[in-house]
Coordinates of C-alpha atoms in Angstrom, one line a residue:
M1 CA -47.7 -71.6 63.0
G2 CA -45.6 -74.2 61.3
H3 CA -44.4 -71.9 58.5
G4 CA -43.5 -69.5 61.7
S5 CA -41.7 -71.7 63.7
S6 CA -39.5 -72.6 60.6
K7 CA -38.3 -69.1 60.1
E8 CA -37.3 -69.0 63.6
E9 CA -35.3 -72.0 63.4
N10 CA -33.5 -71.1 60.1
G11 CA -32.9 -67.5 62.0
A12 CA -31.8 -69.5 65.0
A13 CA -29.6 -71.9 62.6
E14 CA -28.0 -68.8 60.6
S15 CA -27.8 -66.9 63.8
Q16 CA -25.6 -70.0 65.2
S17 CA -23.8 -70.2 61.8
K18 CA -23.1 -66.5 62.1
G19 CA -22.0 -66.8 65.7
S20 CA -20.0 -70.0 65.0
R21 CA -18.1 -68.4 62.2
R22 CA -17.2 -65.1 63.7
A23 CA -16.0 -67.6 66.5
R24 CA -13.5 -68.9 64.1
L25 CA -12.5 -65.7 62.9
K26 CA -11.9 -64.5 66.3
Q27 CA -10.0 -67.5 67.1
R28 CA -7.6 -67.0 64.0
L29 CA -7.1 -63.2 64.4
H30 CA -6.2 -63.8 68.1
L31 CA -3.9 -66.8 67.5
H32 CA -0.7 -66.0 68.5
R33 CA -2.0 -62.9 70.9
R34 CA -0.2 -64.9 74.0
R35 CA 2.9 -65.1 72.3
R36 CA 3.1 -61.6 71.0
S37 CA 2.2 -60.0 74.6
R38 CA 5.1 -62.5 75.7
S39 CA 7.7 -61.2 73.1
N40 CA 7.1 -57.4 74.3
S41 CA 8.6 -56.4 71.0
P42 CA 10.1 -53.1 70.7
S43 CA 9.1 -52.6 67.2
H44 CA 5.4 -52.8 67.7
S45 CA 5.2 -50.7 71.0
K46 CA 7.6 -47.7 70.7
R47 CA 7.0 -44.7 69.2
L48 CA 8.8 -43.9 66.2
D49 CA 10.0 -40.6 64.9
A50 CA 9.0 -40.0 61.1
E51 CA 12.6 -38.6 60.3
N52 CA 14.1 -41.7 61.7
F53 CA 12.0 -44.3 59.7
A54 CA 13.9 -45.5 57.1
G55 CA 11.3 -48.3 56.0
I56 CA 10.2 -51.6 56.4
A57 CA 12.4 -54.7 55.3
L58 CA 11.2 -58.0 53.9
L59 CA 14.1 -60.4 54.7
T60 CA 13.6 -63.9 53.2
L61 CA 15.9 -66.7 54.1
V62 CA 15.7 -68.8 50.4
R63 CA 17.8 -72.0 51.1
A64 CA 21.1 -72.9 52.7
E65 CA 23.9 -74.8 51.1
M66 CA 26.0 -76.8 53.7
K67 CA 27.1 -80.4 54.2
F68 CA 23.8 -81.4 56.7
K69 CA 23.6 -84.8 59.0
D70 CA 20.3 -84.0 60.5
K71 CA 17.4 -81.3 60.4
W72 CA 18.0 -77.6 60.1
L73 CA 16.6 -74.6 61.4
A74 CA 17.5 -70.9 61.1
C75 CA 17.3 -67.8 63.4
V76 CA 17.6 -64.4 62.6
S77 CA 18.4 -61.8 65.4
F78 CA 17.6 -58.2 65.0
G79 CA 18.3 -55.8 67.5
E80 CA 16.1 -57.1 70.8
Q81 CA 14.2 -59.4 68.6
T82 CA 15.0 -63.1 67.2
F83 CA 12.8 -65.2 64.7
R84 CA 13.2 -68.8 63.9
T85 CA 12.2 -70.9 60.8
N86 CA 10.4 -73.7 60.9
I87 CA 12.7 -77.2 60.7
S88 CA 13.9 -78.1 57.2
D89 CA 13.1 -81.8 56.4
Q90 CA 15.8 -81.5 53.6
T91 CA 19.1 -82.7 54.8
D92 CA 21.1 -81.7 51.2
K93 CA 20.0 -78.4 50.7
P94 CA 17.4 -77.1 53.1
V95 CA 14.6 -74.8 51.4
W96 CA 12.9 -72.5 53.9
N97 CA 11.5 -69.6 51.6
S98 CA 10.6 -68.0 55.2
E99 CA 10.1 -64.4 55.2
K100 CA 10.1 -61.7 58.0
K101 CA 9.4 -57.9 58.0
L102 CA 12.0 -55.7 60.1
L103 CA 11.4 -52.1 60.8
L104 CA 14.3 -50.2 59.7
E105 CA 15.4 -46.8 61.5
K106 CA 18.2 -44.7 60.6
N107 CA 19.5 -44.8 64.1
G108 CA 18.6 -48.0 65.4
P109 CA 19.5 -51.2 64.7
H110 CA 21.1 -52.1 61.2
V111 CA 22.9 -55.7 61.0
A112 CA 20.8 -58.6 61.2
R113 CA 23.0 -62.0 62.6
I114 CA 21.3 -65.4 60.8
S115 CA 22.6 -68.6 62.7
I116 CA 22.0 -72.0 61.3
Y117 CA 21.4 -74.9 63.8
E118 CA 21.3 -78.6 63.2
T119 CA 18.7 -80.1 65.1
N120 CA 17.0 -83.2 66.4
K121 CA 14.7 -84.5 68.9
M122 CA 17.5 -86.2 70.7
S123 CA 20.5 -84.1 71.3
R124 CA 21.1 -80.2 71.9
N125 CA 20.9 -78.0 68.9
N126 CA 24.1 -77.2 67.4
L127 CA 25.1 -74.1 66.0
I128 CA 26.9 -74.7 62.4
G129 CA 27.1 -71.7 60.8
Y130 CA 26.3 -67.7 60.6
C131 CA 26.6 -64.7 58.7
E132 CA 25.7 -61.0 59.2
I133 CA 24.2 -58.7 57.0
D134 CA 23.8 -55.0 57.5
L135 CA 20.2 -54.5 56.1
L136 CA 20.4 -50.5 55.6
E137 CA 23.8 -50.8 53.7
F138 CA 22.3 -53.7 51.8
L139 CA 19.2 -51.8 50.6
T140 CA 21.0 -48.5 49.8
R141 CA 23.7 -49.4 47.8
D142 CA 24.1 -48.7 44.3
S143 CA 23.7 -51.8 41.9
D144 CA 23.4 -52.1 38.2
S145 CA 21.2 -55.2 38.9
N146 CA 17.4 -55.0 39.8
S147 CA 17.8 -58.4 41.6
N148 CA 17.4 -57.9 45.4
S149 CA 19.0 -61.7 46.2
E150 CA 22.3 -62.6 47.2
I151 CA 24.4 -65.6 48.3
L152 CA 26.2 -65.0 51.5
D153 CA 29.1 -67.1 53.1
L154 CA 28.2 -68.9 56.3
L155 CA 30.9 -68.5 58.7
D156 CA 32.3 -71.0 61.2
P157 CA 31.3 -70.3 64.5
S158 CA 34.7 -70.6 66.4
T159 CA 36.7 -68.6 63.8
S160 CA 35.4 -66.0 61.1
D161 CA 38.0 -66.7 58.4
K162 CA 36.4 -70.0 57.7
I163 CA 33.7 -70.9 55.5
V164 CA 31.6 -73.5 56.1
G165 CA 28.8 -73.2 53.8
K166 CA 26.8 -70.8 52.0
I167 CA 23.3 -69.2 52.2
S168 CA 20.6 -67.5 49.6
V169 CA 18.7 -64.5 51.1
S170 CA 16.7 -61.9 49.3
C171 CA 16.0 -58.4 50.9
S172 CA 13.9 -55.5 49.7
V173 CA 12.1 -52.6 51.1
E174 CA 8.1 -52.3 50.9
D175 CA 6.6 -49.4 49.4
P176 CA 4.2 -48.0 52.1
I177 CA 1.3 -47.9 49.8
E178 CA 2.3 -51.6 49.1
T179 CA 2.6 -52.2 52.5
E180 CA -0.6 -51.4 53.4
K181 CA -2.6 -53.1 50.2
S182 CA -0.3 -56.2 51.3
F183 CA -1.6 -56.1 54.8
A184 CA -5.4 -55.4 53.7
R185 CA -4.9 -58.7 51.6
R186 CA -3.6 -61.0 54.1
I187 CA -6.2 -59.9 56.7
L188 CA -8.9 -60.3 54.3
S189 CA -8.0 -63.9 53.2
I190 CA -8.8 -64.6 56.6
V191 CA -12.4 -64.5 56.1
D192 CA -12.2 -65.9 52.4
Y193 CA -14.1 -68.7 53.8
N194 CA -14.4 -70.8 50.4
E195 CA -11.0 -69.6 49.3
D196 CA -12.5 -68.5 46.0
G197 CA -10.4 -65.2 45.9
K198 CA -13.2 -63.3 46.3
L199 CA -15.3 -61.9 49.4
S200 CA -19.3 -61.8 49.6
F201 CA -20.8 -59.3 51.7
S202 CA -21.6 -61.6 54.3
E203 CA -17.8 -62.4 54.6
F204 CA -16.8 -58.8 54.6
S205 CA -19.6 -57.8 57.3
D206 CA -17.8 -60.5 59.6
L207 CA -14.6 -58.7 59.2
I208 CA -15.5 -55.3 59.7
N209 CA -17.8 -56.7 63.0
A210 CA -14.2 -58.3 64.0
F211 CA -12.8 -55.0 64.1
G212 CA -14.9 -53.8 66.7
N213 CA -15.4 -50.4 64.9
Q214 CA -19.2 -49.2 65.2
V215 CA -18.6 -46.0 63.0
A216 CA -16.9 -48.5 60.2
A217 CA -19.7 -50.9 60.4
N218 CA -22.6 -48.2 60.0
K219 CA -20.5 -47.9 56.3
K220 CA -19.9 -51.3 55.4
E221 CA -22.4 -51.7 52.5
E222 CA -21.6 -48.3 51.4
M223 CA -17.6 -49.2 50.9
F224 CA -18.5 -52.6 49.9
K225 CA -20.7 -51.3 47.0
A226 CA -17.7 -48.8 46.0
A227 CA -15.7 -51.9 45.6
D228 CA -18.1 -54.0 43.8
K229 CA -17.9 -52.4 40.3
N230 CA -20.0 -54.6 38.3
G231 CA -22.7 -55.3 40.9
D232 CA -22.4 -59.1 41.2
G233 CA -22.1 -59.3 44.8
V234 CA -18.7 -60.1 45.0
V235 CA -15.3 -58.1 45.0
S236 CA -11.7 -59.6 44.2
M237 CA -9.2 -59.3 47.0
D238 CA -6.9 -56.7 45.3
E239 CA -10.2 -54.4 44.2
L240 CA -11.0 -54.8 48.0
A241 CA -7.4 -54.3 49.5
A242 CA -7.4 -51.0 47.3
L243 CA -10.6 -49.7 48.8
L244 CA -9.4 -50.6 52.4
A245 CA -6.3 -48.7 51.6
I246 CA -8.1 -45.7 50.9
Q247 CA -10.3 -45.8 54.0
Q248 CA -7.7 -46.3 56.0
E249 CA -6.2 -42.8 55.1
K250 CA -10.0 -41.3 55.6
E251 CA -10.8 -43.0 58.8
P252 CA -9.2 -46.1 60.1
L253 CA -11.1 -49.1 60.3
M254 CA -9.6 -50.4 63.7
N255 CA -9.5 -49.0 67.3
C256 CA -7.0 -51.6 68.1
C257 CA -4.8 -54.2 66.9
P258 CA -6.7 -57.5 66.3
V259 CA -3.7 -59.4 66.9
C260 CA -2.2 -58.2 70.3
G261 CA -5.1 -56.3 71.5
E262 CA -3.1 -52.9 71.6
T263 CA -4.9 -49.8 71.5
L264 CA -3.5 -47.9 68.4
E265 CA -3.5 -44.1 67.9
V266 CA -5.5 -43.6 64.9
S267 CA -4.2 -40.0 64.4
D268 CA -0.5 -41.5 64.2
K269 CA -0.5 -43.1 60.2
L270 CA 3.3 -44.0 60.6
N271 CA 3.2 -45.8 63.7
Y272 CA -0.8 -47.4 62.9
M273 CA 0.8 -48.8 60.0
I274 CA 4.1 -50.2 61.1
H275 CA 2.2 -51.7 64.0
L276 CA -0.6 -53.3 61.8
T277 CA 1.9 -54.5 59.2
L278 CA 4.6 -56.2 61.6
C279 CA 2.4 -57.6 64.3
F280 CA 0.0 -59.2 62.0
D281 CA 3.0 -60.5 60.1
E282 CA 4.1 -62.3 63.3
G283 CA 0.7 -63.5 64.0
T284 CA -0.2 -65.2 60.8
G285 CA 1.2 -66.8 57.9
K286 CA 2.6 -70.0 57.0
Q287 CA 6.0 -69.1 55.8
V288 CA 6.6 -66.1 58.4
M289 CA 9.3 -66.8 61.0
T290 CA 7.9 -67.2 64.4
G291 CA 8.8 -64.3 66.7
G292 CA 8.4 -63.7 70.7
F293 CA 12.4 -64.8 71.4
L294 CA 15.2 -62.6 72.5
T295 CA 18.4 -64.6 71.3
D296 CA 18.6 -67.0 68.6
K297 CA 19.5 -69.7 71.4
Q298 CA 16.3 -69.4 72.9
A299 CA 14.8 -69.3 69.5
S300 CA 16.4 -72.7 68.6
Y301 CA 15.1 -74.3 71.5
G302 CA 11.5 -72.6 71.2
W303 CA 9.6 -75.7 72.3
M304 CA 11.3 -75.4 76.0
F305 CA 10.4 -71.8 76.1
K306 CA 6.8 -73.0 75.2
L307 CA 6.7 -75.3 78.2
S308 CA 8.2 -73.0 80.7
E309 CA 5.7 -70.2 79.6
W310 CA 2.7 -73.0 80.3
A311 CA 4.2 -73.8 83.6
H312 CA 4.7 -70.0 84.6
V313 CA 8.1 -70.5 85.2
S314 CA 10.5 -67.3 84.6
S315 CA 12.9 -68.2 81.6
Y316 CA 14.2 -65.0 79.7
D317 CA 14.2 -61.2 80.5
V318 CA 15.5 -58.2 79.1
G319 CA 17.6 -56.9 81.9
L320 CA 18.5 -58.7 85.6
N321 CA 17.2 -56.8 88.4
S322 CA 17.8 -60.0 90.8
G323 CA 20.3 -62.7 90.0
S324 CA 18.3 -65.5 91.9
S325 CA 15.4 -65.0 89.5
A326 CA 17.4 -65.2 86.2
N327 CA 17.7 -68.5 84.6
H328 CA 20.1 -66.9 82.0
I329 CA 21.8 -63.6 81.6
V330 CA 21.2 -61.4 78.3
V331 CA 23.1 -59.0 77.4
F332 CA 23.0 -56.2 74.6
D333 CA 25.6 -56.2 71.9
R334 CA 26.6 -52.4 71.3
R335 CA 28.4 -53.3 67.9
T336 CA 25.1 -55.0 66.3
K337 CA 22.5 -53.5 68.5
R338 CA 20.9 -56.9 69.4
L339 CA 20.7 -59.2 72.7
V340 CA 22.9 -61.9 73.2
E341 CA 23.1 -64.9 75.6
E342 CA 25.8 -65.4 77.7
L343 CA 26.8 -68.7 78.0
I344 CA 27.2 -70.0 81.8
D345 CA 27.4 -74.0 82.8
E346 CA 23.8 -74.7 84.2
K347 CA 25.5 -76.5 87.1
I348 CA 27.5 -73.5 88.1
V349 CA 24.4 -71.2 88.1
L350 CA 22.8 -73.8 90.5
S351 CA 26.0 -73.4 92.7
M352 CA 26.3 -69.6 92.6
R353 CA 22.5 -69.1 93.6
A354 CA 22.7 -71.8 96.3
I355 CA 25.9 -69.5 97.9
Y356 CA 25.0 -66.0 97.3
Q357 CA 21.1 -65.8 97.2
S358 CA 20.1 -67.1 100.7
K359 CA 20.7 -66.8 103.9
L360 CA 22.0 -70.4 104.2
G361 CA 24.8 -69.3 101.5
L362 CA 25.5 -66.4 103.6
G363 CA 26.1 -68.5 106.5
L364 CA 28.3 -70.7 104.3
L365 CA 30.5 -67.7 103.4
D366 CA 30.8 -66.8 106.9
T367 CA 31.9 -70.4 108.1
G368 CA 34.9 -71.1 105.9
A369 CA 33.6 -70.8 102.1
K370 CA 36.2 -67.9 101.9
D371 CA 38.8 -69.9 102.6
I372 CA 37.8 -72.5 100.6
L373 CA 37.2 -70.3 97.4
Q374 CA 41.1 -69.1 97.9
S375 CA 42.2 -72.7 98.0
L376 CA 40.1 -73.8 94.9
S377 CA 41.5 -70.8 92.8
E378 CA 45.0 -71.4 93.8
K379 CA 44.8 -75.1 93.0
Q380 CA 42.9 -74.3 89.6
G381 CA 45.7 -71.7 88.6
K382 CA 48.2 -74.3 89.3
K383 CA 46.4 -76.5 87.1
M384 CA 46.0 -74.2 84.5
N385 CA 49.6 -73.4 84.4
S386 CA 50.5 -77.2 83.9
V387 CA 51.4 -78.8 80.6
E388 CA 48.5 -81.1 80.7
S389 CA 45.9 -78.6 80.9
A390 CA 46.5 -77.6 77.1
K391 CA 44.2 -80.4 76.2
D392 CA 41.4 -78.4 77.4
I393 CA 41.5 -75.3 75.2
P394 CA 39.8 -77.3 72.3
K395 CA 36.9 -78.3 74.7
F396 CA 36.9 -74.5 76.1
V397 CA 36.9 -73.0 72.4
E398 CA 34.1 -75.6 71.2
F399 CA 32.2 -74.5 74.1
F400 CA 32.1 -70.9 73.5
K401 CA 32.7 -71.1 69.6
D402 CA 30.3 -68.5 68.9
Q403 CA 31.9 -66.0 71.4
I404 CA 35.7 -66.7 71.0
N405 CA 36.7 -65.7 67.4
L406 CA 40.1 -67.4 66.8
A407 CA 40.5 -65.3 63.7
E408 CA 41.7 -62.3 66.0
V409 CA 43.9 -64.2 67.8
K410 CA 47.6 -63.4 67.4
H411 CA 48.9 -67.1 67.5
P412 CA 47.5 -70.3 66.4
L413 CA 45.9 -72.8 69.2
E414 CA 49.0 -75.0 68.8
H415 CA 51.3 -72.2 70.1
F416 CA 49.7 -72.4 73.6
K417 CA 51.3 -74.7 75.9
T418 CA 49.2 -74.3 79.0
F419 CA 45.6 -73.6 79.4
N420 CA 46.6 -70.2 81.0
E421 CA 48.8 -69.2 78.1
F422 CA 45.7 -69.3 75.9
F423 CA 43.5 -67.7 78.5
V424 CA 45.7 -64.7 78.6
R425 CA 46.1 -64.5 74.9
E426 CA 47.1 -61.5 72.8
L427 CA 45.2 -60.3 69.8
K428 CA 46.4 -59.4 66.2
P429 CA 47.7 -55.7 66.0
G430 CA 44.5 -53.7 64.8
A431 CA 42.1 -56.3 66.1
R432 CA 40.7 -53.6 68.6
P433 CA 40.9 -50.2 66.8
I434 CA 40.9 -47.0 69.3
A435 CA 38.2 -44.4 69.0
Y436 CA 39.3 -40.9 68.3
M437 CA 42.8 -42.2 69.3
E438 CA 44.0 -38.4 68.7
R439 CA 41.7 -37.1 71.2
D440 CA 42.5 -37.4 74.9
D441 CA 39.4 -35.9 76.0
V442 CA 37.5 -39.1 74.8
A443 CA 37.6 -42.0 76.8
I444 CA 37.3 -45.3 75.9
S445 CA 36.2 -49.2 76.9
A446 CA 39.0 -50.8 78.8
A447 CA 38.1 -54.2 78.3
D448 CA 36.2 -56.8 76.2
S449 CA 33.3 -57.0 78.7
R450 CA 29.9 -56.5 79.9
L451 CA 29.7 -52.9 80.5
M452 CA 27.5 -51.4 83.3
A453 CA 27.7 -47.3 83.6
F454 CA 26.0 -44.9 86.3
K455 CA 26.4 -41.2 86.7
S456 CA 26.7 -41.8 90.4
V457 CA 26.9 -44.4 93.0
D458 CA 23.2 -44.1 94.1
E459 CA 22.1 -45.0 90.4
S460 CA 24.3 -48.1 90.7
L461 CA 22.7 -49.2 94.0
R462 CA 19.3 -48.6 92.4
F463 CA 19.7 -50.4 89.1
W464 CA 22.4 -53.2 89.8
I465 CA 24.5 -53.5 92.9
K466 CA 22.5 -55.1 95.7
G467 CA 24.9 -55.2 98.4
R468 CA 23.9 -53.6 101.4
K469 CA 27.2 -52.0 102.5
F470 CA 28.7 -51.1 98.9
S471 CA 30.5 -47.5 98.8
I472 CA 33.3 -45.7 96.9
Q473 CA 35.2 -45.6 99.8
G474 CA 34.9 -49.5 100.8
L475 CA 35.8 -49.9 97.2
L476 CA 39.1 -47.7 96.8
G477 CA 40.1 -47.6 100.3
K478 CA 40.3 -44.7 102.8
D479 CA 43.7 -43.6 101.6
Q480 CA 43.0 -43.5 97.7
C481 CA 39.2 -42.1 98.2
S482 CA 39.1 -38.4 98.0
N483 CA 35.5 -36.4 98.2
A484 CA 35.4 -35.9 94.3
F485 CA 35.4 -39.8 94.0
I486 CA 32.5 -40.3 96.7
N487 CA 30.0 -38.9 94.3
G488 CA 31.6 -39.8 91.0
T489 CA 30.9 -41.6 87.9
L490 CA 31.1 -45.4 88.0
V491 CA 31.9 -47.8 84.9
I492 CA 31.9 -51.3 85.4
F493 CA 33.8 -54.2 83.1
R494 CA 32.9 -57.5 84.0
L495 CA 35.0 -60.0 82.1
A496 CA 33.3 -63.6 81.6
P497 CA 35.8 -66.5 81.0
Q498 CA 35.5 -66.5 77.0
D499 CA 36.7 -62.9 76.9
Y500 CA 39.9 -61.6 75.6
H501 CA 41.4 -61.0 79.5
R502 CA 43.9 -58.4 78.8
F503 CA 42.7 -54.8 80.0
H504 CA 44.0 -51.3 78.6
F505 CA 43.9 -47.8 79.5
P506 CA 40.7 -46.1 79.0
V507 CA 42.1 -42.6 79.3
S508 CA 45.5 -40.8 78.8
G509 CA 47.6 -40.0 81.7
T510 CA 50.3 -40.6 84.5
I511 CA 50.0 -43.7 86.8
Q512 CA 50.2 -41.8 90.2
Q513 CA 49.9 -45.3 92.3
F514 CA 49.4 -48.5 93.2
V515 CA 47.4 -50.0 96.2
H516 CA 46.8 -53.8 96.8
I517 CA 44.2 -54.6 98.7
P518 CA 43.6 -58.1 100.2
G519 CA 40.3 -59.8 100.2
C520 CA 37.9 -62.9 99.1
L521 CA 37.5 -64.1 95.9
Y522 CA 34.0 -64.2 95.2
T523 CA 32.5 -64.8 91.8
V524 CA 31.9 -61.3 90.0
N525 CA 28.9 -63.0 87.9
P526 CA 25.6 -60.8 88.4
I527 CA 23.9 -63.6 90.8
A528 CA 26.8 -62.8 93.0
V529 CA 26.7 -58.9 92.3
N530 CA 23.2 -58.7 92.7
S531 CA 23.2 -60.5 96.0
K532 CA 22.1 -58.8 99.1
Y533 CA 23.9 -61.1 101.3
C534 CA 27.6 -59.9 100.2
N535 CA 29.2 -56.9 98.8
V536 CA 31.7 -58.8 96.3
F537 CA 33.2 -55.5 94.8
T538 CA 34.2 -54.0 98.2
E539 CA 35.4 -57.7 99.8
N540 CA 37.1 -59.4 96.9
K541 CA 41.1 -59.1 96.6
R542 CA 41.9 -56.1 94.2
V543 CA 44.3 -53.5 93.0
V544 CA 43.7 -49.9 93.0
S545 CA 45.4 -47.7 90.6
I546 CA 45.2 -43.8 90.6
L547 CA 45.5 -42.3 87.0
S548 CA 46.1 -38.6 86.8
T549 CA 44.8 -37.2 83.5
A550 CA 44.8 -33.5 81.9
E551 CA 41.0 -33.9 80.7
F552 CA 39.4 -35.9 83.4
G553 CA 41.1 -35.4 86.5
K554 CA 42.0 -38.3 88.8
V555 CA 40.7 -41.7 87.6
A556 CA 40.4 -44.9 90.0
F557 CA 41.1 -48.2 88.0
V558 CA 40.3 -51.0 90.1
A559 CA 41.3 -54.4 89.1
I560 CA 39.2 -57.0 90.7
G561 CA 40.2 -60.6 91.5
A562 CA 37.7 -63.3 91.5
T563 CA 36.8 -66.9 91.8
M564 CA 39.5 -69.0 89.8
V565 CA 41.7 -65.8 89.2
G566 CA 44.7 -66.5 90.8
S567 CA 46.5 -63.2 89.9
I568 CA 46.6 -59.8 88.2
T569 CA 49.4 -58.9 86.2
F570 CA 50.5 -55.1 85.3
S571 CA 52.7 -54.3 82.6
K572 CA 53.0 -50.8 83.6
K573 CA 54.5 -49.4 86.8
E574 CA 54.1 -46.1 89.0
G575 CA 55.3 -43.2 87.1
D576 CA 54.7 -44.2 83.8
H577 CA 52.8 -42.0 81.3
V578 CA 50.4 -44.2 79.2
K579 CA 48.3 -43.4 76.4
K580 CA 44.6 -44.7 76.2
G581 CA 44.0 -48.0 74.2
E582 CA 47.6 -49.2 75.5
E583 CA 47.6 -52.6 77.6
F584 CA 47.5 -52.1 81.1
G585 CA 47.8 -55.9 82.4
Y586 CA 45.8 -59.0 82.1
F587 CA 43.9 -61.4 84.7
S588 CA 44.6 -65.1 84.7
F589 CA 42.1 -67.9 84.6
G590 CA 38.6 -67.1 85.4
G591 CA 36.0 -64.4 85.1
S592 CA 37.2 -60.9 86.6
T593 CA 36.4 -57.2 86.5
V594 CA 37.5 -53.7 86.1
I595 CA 35.7 -50.8 87.7
C596 CA 36.8 -47.0 86.9
V597 CA 35.5 -44.3 89.0
F598 CA 35.6 -40.7 87.4
E599 CA 35.2 -37.8 89.5
K600 CA 32.1 -35.9 90.0
D601 CA 31.2 -33.9 86.6
A602 CA 34.5 -35.1 84.9
I603 CA 32.9 -37.3 82.2
E604 CA 29.9 -37.5 80.4
I605 CA 29.2 -41.0 79.5
D606 CA 27.4 -41.9 76.2
E607 CA 23.9 -42.1 76.5
D608 CA 23.3 -45.6 75.3
L609 CA 25.4 -47.2 78.1
L610 CA 23.4 -45.1 80.7
A611 CA 19.9 -45.9 78.9
N612 CA 21.1 -49.7 79.2
S613 CA 22.4 -49.7 82.5
A614 CA 19.1 -48.3 83.9
R615 CA 17.4 -51.2 82.6
S616 CA 19.7 -53.4 84.3
L617 CA 21.1 -54.6 81.2
E618 CA 24.8 -54.9 80.5
T619 CA 26.3 -53.8 77.4
L620 CA 28.8 -56.1 75.4
V621 CA 31.9 -53.9 74.3
T622 CA 35.2 -54.5 73.4
V623 CA 38.5 -52.6 74.1
G624 CA 38.4 -49.1 72.1
M625 CA 34.6 -48.5 71.9
K626 CA 33.8 -44.8 72.9
L627 CA 33.0 -44.5 76.4
G628 CA 32.3 -40.9 77.1
V629 CA 33.7 -37.3 76.6
S630 CA 35.5 -35.1 79.2
K631 CA 32.9 -32.5 80.4
K632 CA 35.5 -29.7 79.8
Q633 CA 35.5 -30.5 76.0
A634 CA 31.6 -32.1 76.1
N635 CA 30.6 -29.1 73.9
I636 CA 32.6 -30.2 70.9
G637 CA 30.6 -31.9 68.4
L638 CA 31.7 -35.4 67.8
P639 CA 30.7 -37.7 65.1
N640 CA 27.7 -40.1 65.3
I641 CA 28.6 -43.0 67.9
E642 CA 28.1 -45.8 65.0
K643 CA 30.9 -44.7 63.5
C644 CA 33.2 -45.7 66.3
V645 CA 31.1 -48.5 67.8
L646 CA 31.0 -50.1 64.1
Q647 CA 34.7 -49.7 63.3
D648 CA 35.6 -52.9 64.8

């Protein structure tokens, strides 16, 4: 009896030990599952065409050389993902040795931005330097050296012609077979409990059981014996990794990802391998950069967003469906194909929400706020034209230092005698190349702006404009609105205060007429555009010009005033024949908007612009980028869009 009881106790203890060990294993595998589900990273979730697969790049940030005062961290933004390193404890030459695997597609994002932030617990994180690296070009260029390391210049965020430091990086493409082996080694290291570099059968059994594949569980003894060449009951990590790589080709061991829990399509080897490699890298590893962020600014304040997530407070999202629920505005940079954050003063955001996103705010608008906005804009306009206002230029540049490139500006800062002179600044010749300049059947972006494009007004109302009474007739006015415009294509160019505020012709043609329409000066920020209580575009002060073109028919070009915009100035007159890309005019101080309305079936808008707009996601564009092609010539082939998007 006593002997039997001892066996039962030993068995219970062994069972409890196994249970505890498996629980620890499960906890380690699922350590970052919550963070991964929050990031919704497209590299893990979207299906990839094998023909578009370029490889998995391993990017490592080694160290930076700058003049440091406090601790530092680095962020890497690539496509719609951003990752951050640990905070460096060294102030002279911070060493990170942090790595991240990134999925490279032939038609996907190529440019990674590396941002360096100064950080401490008492003050705001400060962007001090950045660089960009075209990973696909870096990895495919001819080189006599076998080294994949490079030292890159770190540029001043406010001007790209000033170097503030250097950063050492390395980048390589993993061989697919080595990727599988590397993945197997990493996941197996989790169950190497005694960390001796070898796995016992008990440790291996725990791993297979954690995968939850019953078929594999029934074959674990067979697989283990195949790896245990000398029969000593243990196998090395490399031996077992090689065995599992072979087994994955025959019969995958996992039905779902052990990190994020997503069901895996075992018949699709390419996506299976990519998902496991990238997802598992994000969930484990001491030197792997932390993911789950959309922009580098969000990543630099990672601890804040952990708190907001814990408190169930909406912080960031891709796209903007309701201005009242958005704390920040995230837009898609067309040139680099990554997400960036638009800077807005927090107090202004709160004020705009109070006015434009509530019935109380609507009441204020109806009882005098319109007159207040008009008076405020006039006073602010006078102030910005005063000599005293010039002192505000450096502060403005500092606030938007990573979004205003002084190297592109035609004149140095000391040239501007008032703030408004700087606000309507000109750029150096060639700073904005015009796509397909020789082809009048190709339309271009009219402004440095955040762009939304819709095939019809109905689509714009569904995805972006929430005003209950918006219409093309209300926008253009009865006399200018022909039947062809009513069901036409709508393109909205929203200029933020930090943007270059001169607008240009999107098409070539003749200016047929100008029509000045009086109105209010509501803000054109998405918080107001997405308000159901007012109709920003049809109620604001605006100037409608009708362009007569050979390739697109009539095109309506609407320059819309906004809060703080005292005037809209045109550099052309009625009857002028104009070429696309030529300057049309400029807005004085404040944010503002240009809307182009094309006649029905006149233009085929680029698909990437339509796709982003369907997600309620604005696309950051610059003057001269390709917008679309005349449907008269849509059957004529054009080079890949990257060639014209990346030229500037």
